[in-house]
Structure formats: C-alpha cells, structure tokens
Coordinates of N, CA, C and O in Angstrom, one line a residue:
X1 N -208.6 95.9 -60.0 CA -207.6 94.8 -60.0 C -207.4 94.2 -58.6 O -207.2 94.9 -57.6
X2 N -207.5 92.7 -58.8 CA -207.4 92.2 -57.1 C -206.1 91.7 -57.2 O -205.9 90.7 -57.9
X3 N -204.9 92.4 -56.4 CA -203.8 92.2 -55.8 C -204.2 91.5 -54.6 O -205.0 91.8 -53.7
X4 N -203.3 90.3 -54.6 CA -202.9 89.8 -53.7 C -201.9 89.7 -52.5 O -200.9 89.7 -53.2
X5 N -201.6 89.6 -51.4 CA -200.3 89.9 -50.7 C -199.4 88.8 -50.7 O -199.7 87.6 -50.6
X6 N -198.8 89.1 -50.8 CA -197.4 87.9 -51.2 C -196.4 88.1 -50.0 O -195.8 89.1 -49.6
X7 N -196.2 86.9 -49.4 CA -194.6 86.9 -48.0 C -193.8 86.1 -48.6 O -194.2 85.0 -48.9
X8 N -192.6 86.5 -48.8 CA -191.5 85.9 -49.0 C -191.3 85.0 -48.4 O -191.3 85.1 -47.2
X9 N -191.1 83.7 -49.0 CA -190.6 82.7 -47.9 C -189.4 82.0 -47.6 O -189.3 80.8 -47.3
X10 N -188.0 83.7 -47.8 CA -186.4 83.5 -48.1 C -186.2 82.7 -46.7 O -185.6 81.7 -46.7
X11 N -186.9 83.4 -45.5 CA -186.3 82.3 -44.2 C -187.9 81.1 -43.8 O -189.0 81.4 -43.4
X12 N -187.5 79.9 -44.1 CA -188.6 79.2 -43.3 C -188.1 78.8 -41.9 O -189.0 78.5 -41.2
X13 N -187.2 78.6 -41.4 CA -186.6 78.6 -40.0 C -186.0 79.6 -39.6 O -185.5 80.5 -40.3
X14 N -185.9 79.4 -38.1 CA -184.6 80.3 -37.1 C -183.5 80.4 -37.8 O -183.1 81.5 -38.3
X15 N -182.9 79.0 -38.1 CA -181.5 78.9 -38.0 C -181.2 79.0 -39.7 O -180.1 78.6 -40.3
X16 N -182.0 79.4 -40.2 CA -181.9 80.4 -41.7 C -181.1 81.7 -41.6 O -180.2 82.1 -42.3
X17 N -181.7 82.4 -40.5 CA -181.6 84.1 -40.2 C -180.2 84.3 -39.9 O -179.5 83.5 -39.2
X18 N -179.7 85.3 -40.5 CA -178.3 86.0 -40.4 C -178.0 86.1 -38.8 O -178.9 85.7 -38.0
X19 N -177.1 86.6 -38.5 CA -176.4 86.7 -37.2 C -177.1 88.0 -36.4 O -177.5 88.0 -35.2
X20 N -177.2 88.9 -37.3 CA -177.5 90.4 -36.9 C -178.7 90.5 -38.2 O -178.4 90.2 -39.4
X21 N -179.8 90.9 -37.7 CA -180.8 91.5 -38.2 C -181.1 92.9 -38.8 O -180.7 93.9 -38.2
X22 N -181.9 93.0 -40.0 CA -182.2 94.6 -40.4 C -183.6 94.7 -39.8 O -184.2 93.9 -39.1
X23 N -184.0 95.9 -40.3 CA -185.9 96.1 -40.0 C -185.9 95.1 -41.4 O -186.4 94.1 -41.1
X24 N -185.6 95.2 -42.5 CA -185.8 95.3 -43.7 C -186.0 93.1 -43.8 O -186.7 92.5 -44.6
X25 N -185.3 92.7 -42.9 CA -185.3 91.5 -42.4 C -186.6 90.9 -41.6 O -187.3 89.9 -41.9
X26 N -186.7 91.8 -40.5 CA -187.9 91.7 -39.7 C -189.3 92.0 -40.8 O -190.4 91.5 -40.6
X27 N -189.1 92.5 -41.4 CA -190.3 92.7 -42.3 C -190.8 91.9 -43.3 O -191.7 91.8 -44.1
X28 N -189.7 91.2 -43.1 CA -189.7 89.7 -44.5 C -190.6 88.9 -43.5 O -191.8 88.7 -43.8
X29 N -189.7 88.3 -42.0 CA -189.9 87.5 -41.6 C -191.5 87.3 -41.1 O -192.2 86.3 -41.1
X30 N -191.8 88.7 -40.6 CA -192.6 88.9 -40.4 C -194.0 89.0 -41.0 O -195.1 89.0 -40.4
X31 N -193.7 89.2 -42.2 CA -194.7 89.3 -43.2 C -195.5 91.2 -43.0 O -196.3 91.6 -43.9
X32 N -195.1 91.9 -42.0 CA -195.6 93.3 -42.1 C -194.9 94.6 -43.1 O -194.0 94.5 -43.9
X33 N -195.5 95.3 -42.8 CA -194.5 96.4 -43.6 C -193.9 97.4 -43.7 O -194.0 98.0 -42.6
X34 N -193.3 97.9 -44.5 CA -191.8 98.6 -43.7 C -192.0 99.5 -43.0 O -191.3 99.4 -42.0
X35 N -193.0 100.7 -43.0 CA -193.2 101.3 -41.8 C -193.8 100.3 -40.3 O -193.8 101.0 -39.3
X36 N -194.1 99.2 -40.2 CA -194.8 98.9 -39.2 C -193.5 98.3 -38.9 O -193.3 98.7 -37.7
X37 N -192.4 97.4 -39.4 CA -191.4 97.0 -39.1 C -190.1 98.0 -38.0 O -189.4 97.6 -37.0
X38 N -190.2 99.3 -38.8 CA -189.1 100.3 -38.2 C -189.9 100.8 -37.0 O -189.1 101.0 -36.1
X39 N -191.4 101.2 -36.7 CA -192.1 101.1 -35.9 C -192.2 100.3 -34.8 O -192.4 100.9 -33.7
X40 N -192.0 98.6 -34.8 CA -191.2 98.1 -33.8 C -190.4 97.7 -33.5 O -190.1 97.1 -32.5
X41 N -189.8 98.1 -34.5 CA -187.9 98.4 -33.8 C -187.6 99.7 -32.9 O -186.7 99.8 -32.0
X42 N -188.5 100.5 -33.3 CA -188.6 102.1 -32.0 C -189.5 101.7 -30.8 O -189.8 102.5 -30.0
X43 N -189.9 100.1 -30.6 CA -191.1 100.0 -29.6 C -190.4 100.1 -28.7 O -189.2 100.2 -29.0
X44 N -190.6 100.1 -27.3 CA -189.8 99.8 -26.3 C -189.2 98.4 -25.7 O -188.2 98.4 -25.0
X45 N -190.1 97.1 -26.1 CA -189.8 96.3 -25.4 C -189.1 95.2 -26.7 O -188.7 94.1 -26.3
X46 N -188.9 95.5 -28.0 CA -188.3 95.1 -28.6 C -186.6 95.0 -29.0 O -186.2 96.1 -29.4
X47 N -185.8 94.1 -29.0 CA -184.9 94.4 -28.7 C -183.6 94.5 -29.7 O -182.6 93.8 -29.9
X48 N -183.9 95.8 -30.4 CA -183.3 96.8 -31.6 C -182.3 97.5 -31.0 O -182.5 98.1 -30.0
X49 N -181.2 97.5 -31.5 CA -179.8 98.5 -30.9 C -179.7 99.3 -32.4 O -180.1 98.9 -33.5
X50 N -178.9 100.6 -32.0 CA -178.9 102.1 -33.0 C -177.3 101.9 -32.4 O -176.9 101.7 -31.3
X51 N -176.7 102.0 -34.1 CA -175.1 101.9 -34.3 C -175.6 103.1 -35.4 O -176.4 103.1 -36.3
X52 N -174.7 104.0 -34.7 CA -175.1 105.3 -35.4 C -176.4 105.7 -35.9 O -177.1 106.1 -34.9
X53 N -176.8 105.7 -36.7 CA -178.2 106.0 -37.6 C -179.0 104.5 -38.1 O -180.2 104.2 -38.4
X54 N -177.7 103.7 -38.0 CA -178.0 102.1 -38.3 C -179.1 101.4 -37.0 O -179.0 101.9 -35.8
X55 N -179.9 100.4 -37.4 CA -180.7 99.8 -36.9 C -180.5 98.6 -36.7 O -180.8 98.1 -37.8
X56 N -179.8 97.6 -35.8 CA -179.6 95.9 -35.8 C -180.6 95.4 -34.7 O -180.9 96.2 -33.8
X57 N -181.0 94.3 -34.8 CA -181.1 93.6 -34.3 C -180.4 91.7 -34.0 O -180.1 90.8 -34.8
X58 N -180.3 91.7 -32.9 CA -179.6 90.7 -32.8 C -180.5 89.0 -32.8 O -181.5 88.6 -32.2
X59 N -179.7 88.1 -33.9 CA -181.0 87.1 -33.6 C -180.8 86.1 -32.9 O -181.1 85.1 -33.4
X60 N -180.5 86.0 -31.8 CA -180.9 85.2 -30.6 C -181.6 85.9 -29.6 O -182.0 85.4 -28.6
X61 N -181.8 87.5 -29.9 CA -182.5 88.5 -28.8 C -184.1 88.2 -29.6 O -185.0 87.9 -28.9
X62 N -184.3 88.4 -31.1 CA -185.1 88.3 -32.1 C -186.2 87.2 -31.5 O -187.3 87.2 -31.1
X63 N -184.9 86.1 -31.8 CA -185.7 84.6 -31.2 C -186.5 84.5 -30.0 O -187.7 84.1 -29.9
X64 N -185.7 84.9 -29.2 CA -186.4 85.1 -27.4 C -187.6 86.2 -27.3 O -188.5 86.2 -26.4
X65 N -187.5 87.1 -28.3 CA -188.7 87.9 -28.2 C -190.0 87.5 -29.0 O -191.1 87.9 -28.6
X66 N -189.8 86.9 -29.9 CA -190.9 86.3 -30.7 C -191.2 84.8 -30.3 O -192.0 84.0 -30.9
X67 N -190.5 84.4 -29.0 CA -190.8 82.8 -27.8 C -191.8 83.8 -26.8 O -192.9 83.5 -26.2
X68 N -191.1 85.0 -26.8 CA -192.3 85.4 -25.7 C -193.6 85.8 -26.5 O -194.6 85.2 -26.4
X69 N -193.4 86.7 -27.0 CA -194.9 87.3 -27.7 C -195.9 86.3 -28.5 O -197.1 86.4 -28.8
X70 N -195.0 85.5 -28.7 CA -196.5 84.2 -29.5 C -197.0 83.8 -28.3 O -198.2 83.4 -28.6
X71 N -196.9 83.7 -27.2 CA -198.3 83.2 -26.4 C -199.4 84.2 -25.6 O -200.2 83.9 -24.7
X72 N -199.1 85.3 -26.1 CA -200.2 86.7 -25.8 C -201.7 86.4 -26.1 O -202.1 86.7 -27.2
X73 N -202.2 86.1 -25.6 CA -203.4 86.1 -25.8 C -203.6 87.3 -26.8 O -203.0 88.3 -26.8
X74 N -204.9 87.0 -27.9 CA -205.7 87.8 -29.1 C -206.5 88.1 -28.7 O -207.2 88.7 -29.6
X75 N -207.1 88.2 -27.5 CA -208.6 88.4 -26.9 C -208.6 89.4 -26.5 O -207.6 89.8 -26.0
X76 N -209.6 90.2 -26.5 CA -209.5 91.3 -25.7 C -210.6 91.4 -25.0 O -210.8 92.3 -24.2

C-alpha cells in the first residue's frame, strides 16, 4: 500500500501561530515528526523553555530562529 505523507496546512503564515508554541505545533509547522520535533526542542540552540515538565516555545523566538537557520547552507 503506497501511503503518502500529508502536512497540515492549519498555519500558512507567521502571523497564524499562537503566542506560545507546543512541540506538537512545531511539528505541524514544520512538517517533521513527533520524536524529531521534541528532539529539537532538547537541541541546544533552539529556543524551547521547560515550565515544569511542560515544553513552550515562544513565537517571536520561533520566528528569529527559523530567519536564522533557512540560510544554512545544504552542502556539505
């Protein structure tokens, strides 16, 4: 059976996105998945805050981090 992958396309802009972010959000937006999401929310340079056991991200930090990382070079 050929499954296809499907991305949600609940946010097509920034100014769609909630105030404070989940992984569960980042994984929409992003189109990855849920382990690879909560994965870089533990990265280091990502900028995820822990309210108790809870995971937020904030999205104007969200925004600024995905202005920086889209111009990384693919090349290796």
């Amino acid at each position: 059976m050929d499954q296809k992958r499907t991305v949600s396309n609940k946010y097509t802009d920034f100014s769609q996105l909630p105030l404070i972010l989940t992984p569960m959000d980042i994984k929409e937006i992003l189109g990855i998945s849920r382990s690879n999401a909560y994965a870089l929310c533990h990265s280091k340079d990502f900028p995820a805050m822990r309210i108790g056991k809870l995971i937020r991200i904030s999205k104007e930090e969200f925004i600024e981090w995905v202005k920086k990382v889209e111009y990384v070079s693919l090349e290796a």
